[in-house]
């Protein structure tokens, strides 16, 4: 059976991608941001998921403003980086997992979450920047990634509760997949930021920190936050945080927070990051190690 072992959330600020692509990560402004992800990369290298499901938003790159699906699942075999105005980012093509993705589509649609199925899609900074933050800059991404794009660009985006419940449906879908896969779910975007209008530059660290606390302690409370509260407290683009709730909904009720990082600012944005592990992950890890030991004992005795 496939299972979700952990979830991570992180901001997806495009300037982070530009800093990587233009080799400016060593500048003091950027070392403050990137140093917060050193432990995350170690955790990722240790956790080694078979598949990542990345909940992100398209910023009018793949979909333009002509067509805006509320939830769009990438079922293709690969997803090239989108041209966001400066040419596509020099990052590897994202390889998908069509079998698991179409299984998720079937399961969640039969559970009445009517996703748009994308058999061809480009992915923008919303997806590629979190991959860099968690995996660094390898020649190929180390595992397949299933993109799940959420509309937070044009009103009305889905509610917090809808996102949380979609996470639950995704978890059910993964757990009913026959293959033996360990899956990590990414929730991306946020934290507080507003990039235009009279309140441009708004950052609300108090709101962000409470959001991080409740992601661990009381996610149901976050699933009741209305759009207007995100707008008021976290700025117009703070609504991206609903995507973190898809990730949280896909995890167990009781989880272990293994890492957290918060810094202000990167570009116009408060950068927040958290790693949450399902407790079953540890038990499963122990069983796997015991099985490996037993296997090597059997081999020795033969
Ligand atoms: C910024 C942040 C975002 O999340 C985004 O998608 C675009 C711009 C910013 O901080 O400038
Ligand atoms: Fe964004």
PDB file of N, CA and C and ligand atoms in Angstrom, residues 12-14 57-59 124-126 152-153 188-190 193 195 237 240 243 269, ligand 2:
ATOM      1  N   UNK A  12       7.077  30.095  -1.779  1.00  0.00           N
ATOM      2  CA  UNK A  12       7.602  29.800  -3.115  1.00  0.00           C
ATOM      3  C   UNK A  12       8.038  31.075  -3.852  1.00  0.00           C
ATOM      4  N   UNK A  13       8.482  32.047  -3.082  1.00  0.00           N
ATOM      5  CA  UNK A  13       8.855  33.364  -3.615  1.00  0.00           C
ATOM      6  C   UNK A  13       9.706  33.273  -4.898  1.00  0.00           C
ATOM      7  N   UNK A  14       9.289  33.892  -5.989  1.00  0.00           N
ATOM      8  CA  UNK A  14      10.049  33.766  -7.241  1.00  0.00           C
ATOM      9  C   UNK A  14      11.476  34.307  -7.134  1.00  0.00           C
ATOM     10  N   UNK A  57       0.336  26.963  -6.601  1.00  0.00           N
ATOM     11  CA  UNK A  57      -0.546  27.672  -7.527  1.00  0.00           C
ATOM     12  C   UNK A  57       0.221  28.139  -8.744  1.00  0.00           C
ATOM     13  N   UNK A  58      -0.492  28.101  -9.850  1.00  0.00           N
ATOM     14  CA  UNK A  58       0.022  28.637 -11.099  1.00  0.00           C
ATOM     15  C   UNK A  58      -0.234  30.143 -11.082  1.00  0.00           C
ATOM     16  N   UNK A  59       0.791  30.927 -11.488  1.00  0.00           N
ATOM     17  CA  UNK A  59       0.654  32.389 -11.460  1.00  0.00           C
ATOM     18  C   UNK A  59       0.416  32.899 -12.868  1.00  0.00           C
ATOM     19  N   UNK A 124       5.381  26.592 -12.943  1.00  0.00           N
ATOM     20  CA  UNK A 124       6.120  27.839 -12.701  1.00  0.00           C
ATOM     21  C   UNK A 124       6.830  27.827 -11.345  1.00  0.00           C
ATOM     22  N   UNK A 125       7.269  29.033 -10.908  1.00  0.00           N
ATOM     23  CA  UNK A 125       8.045  29.114  -9.659  1.00  0.00           C
ATOM     24  C   UNK A 125       7.292  28.543  -8.458  1.00  0.00           C
ATOM     25  N   UNK A 126       5.951  28.556  -8.535  1.00  0.00           N
ATOM     26  CA  UNK A 126       5.156  28.039  -7.421  1.00  0.00           C
ATOM     27  C   UNK A 126       5.531  26.602  -7.092  1.00  0.00           C
ATOM     28  N   UNK A 152      -5.528  30.424  -6.516  1.00  0.00           N
ATOM     29  CA  UNK A 152      -5.554  31.476  -5.486  1.00  0.00           C
ATOM     30  C   UNK A 152      -5.286  32.824  -6.161  1.00  0.00           C
ATOM     31  N   UNK A 153      -5.443  32.839  -7.497  1.00  0.00           N
ATOM     32  CA  UNK A 153      -5.079  34.017  -8.272  1.00  0.00           C
ATOM     33  C   UNK A 153      -6.291  34.900  -8.549  1.00  0.00           C
ATOM     34  N   UNK A 188       2.588  24.742  -0.645  1.00  0.00           N
ATOM     35  CA  UNK A 188       3.505  25.856  -0.945  1.00  0.00           C
ATOM     36  C   UNK A 188       2.777  27.197  -0.956  1.00  0.00           C
ATOM     37  N   UNK A 189       3.567  28.269  -1.010  1.00  0.00           N
ATOM     38  CA  UNK A 189       3.022  29.630  -1.045  1.00  0.00           C
ATOM     39  C   UNK A 189       3.094  30.285   0.324  1.00  0.00           C
ATOM     40  N   UNK A 190       2.416  31.433   0.458  1.00  0.00           N
ATOM     41  CA  UNK A 190       2.479  32.137   1.738  1.00  0.00           C
ATOM     42  C   UNK A 190       3.890  32.632   2.008  1.00  0.00           C
ATOM     43  N   UNK A 193       1.844  38.123   2.630  1.00  0.00           N
ATOM     44  CA  UNK A 193       2.424  39.052   1.666  1.00  0.00           C
ATOM     45  C   UNK A 193       1.339  39.684   0.808  1.00  0.00           C
ATOM     46  N   UNK A 195       1.505  42.022  -2.857  1.00  0.00           N
ATOM     47  CA  UNK A 195       2.495  42.548  -3.810  1.00  0.00           C
ATOM     48  C   UNK A 195       1.997  43.734  -4.624  1.00  0.00           C
ATOM     49  N   UNK A 237      -2.112  38.271  -1.090  1.00  0.00           N
ATOM     50  CA  UNK A 237      -1.500  37.011  -1.536  1.00  0.00           C
ATOM     51  C   UNK A 237      -1.340  36.005  -0.387  1.00  0.00           C
ATOM     52  N   UNK A 240      -2.607  32.356  -0.353  1.00  0.00           N
ATOM     53  CA  UNK A 240      -1.867  31.160  -0.782  1.00  0.00           C
ATOM     54  C   UNK A 240      -1.778  30.115   0.333  1.00  0.00           C
ATOM     55  N   UNK A 243      -3.308  26.558   0.571  1.00  0.00           N
ATOM     56  CA  UNK A 243      -2.681  25.373  -0.021  1.00  0.00           C
ATOM     57  C   UNK A 243      -1.941  24.536   1.022  1.00  0.00           C
ATOM     58  N   UNK A 269       7.855  39.020   0.769  1.00  0.00           N
ATOM     59  CA  UNK A 269       7.128  37.924   1.398  1.00  0.00           C
ATOM     60  C   UNK A 269       7.777  37.474   2.705  1.00  0.00           C
TER      61      UNK A 269
HETATM   62 FE1  LIG B   2       2.856  33.041  -5.203  1.00  0.00          FE
END
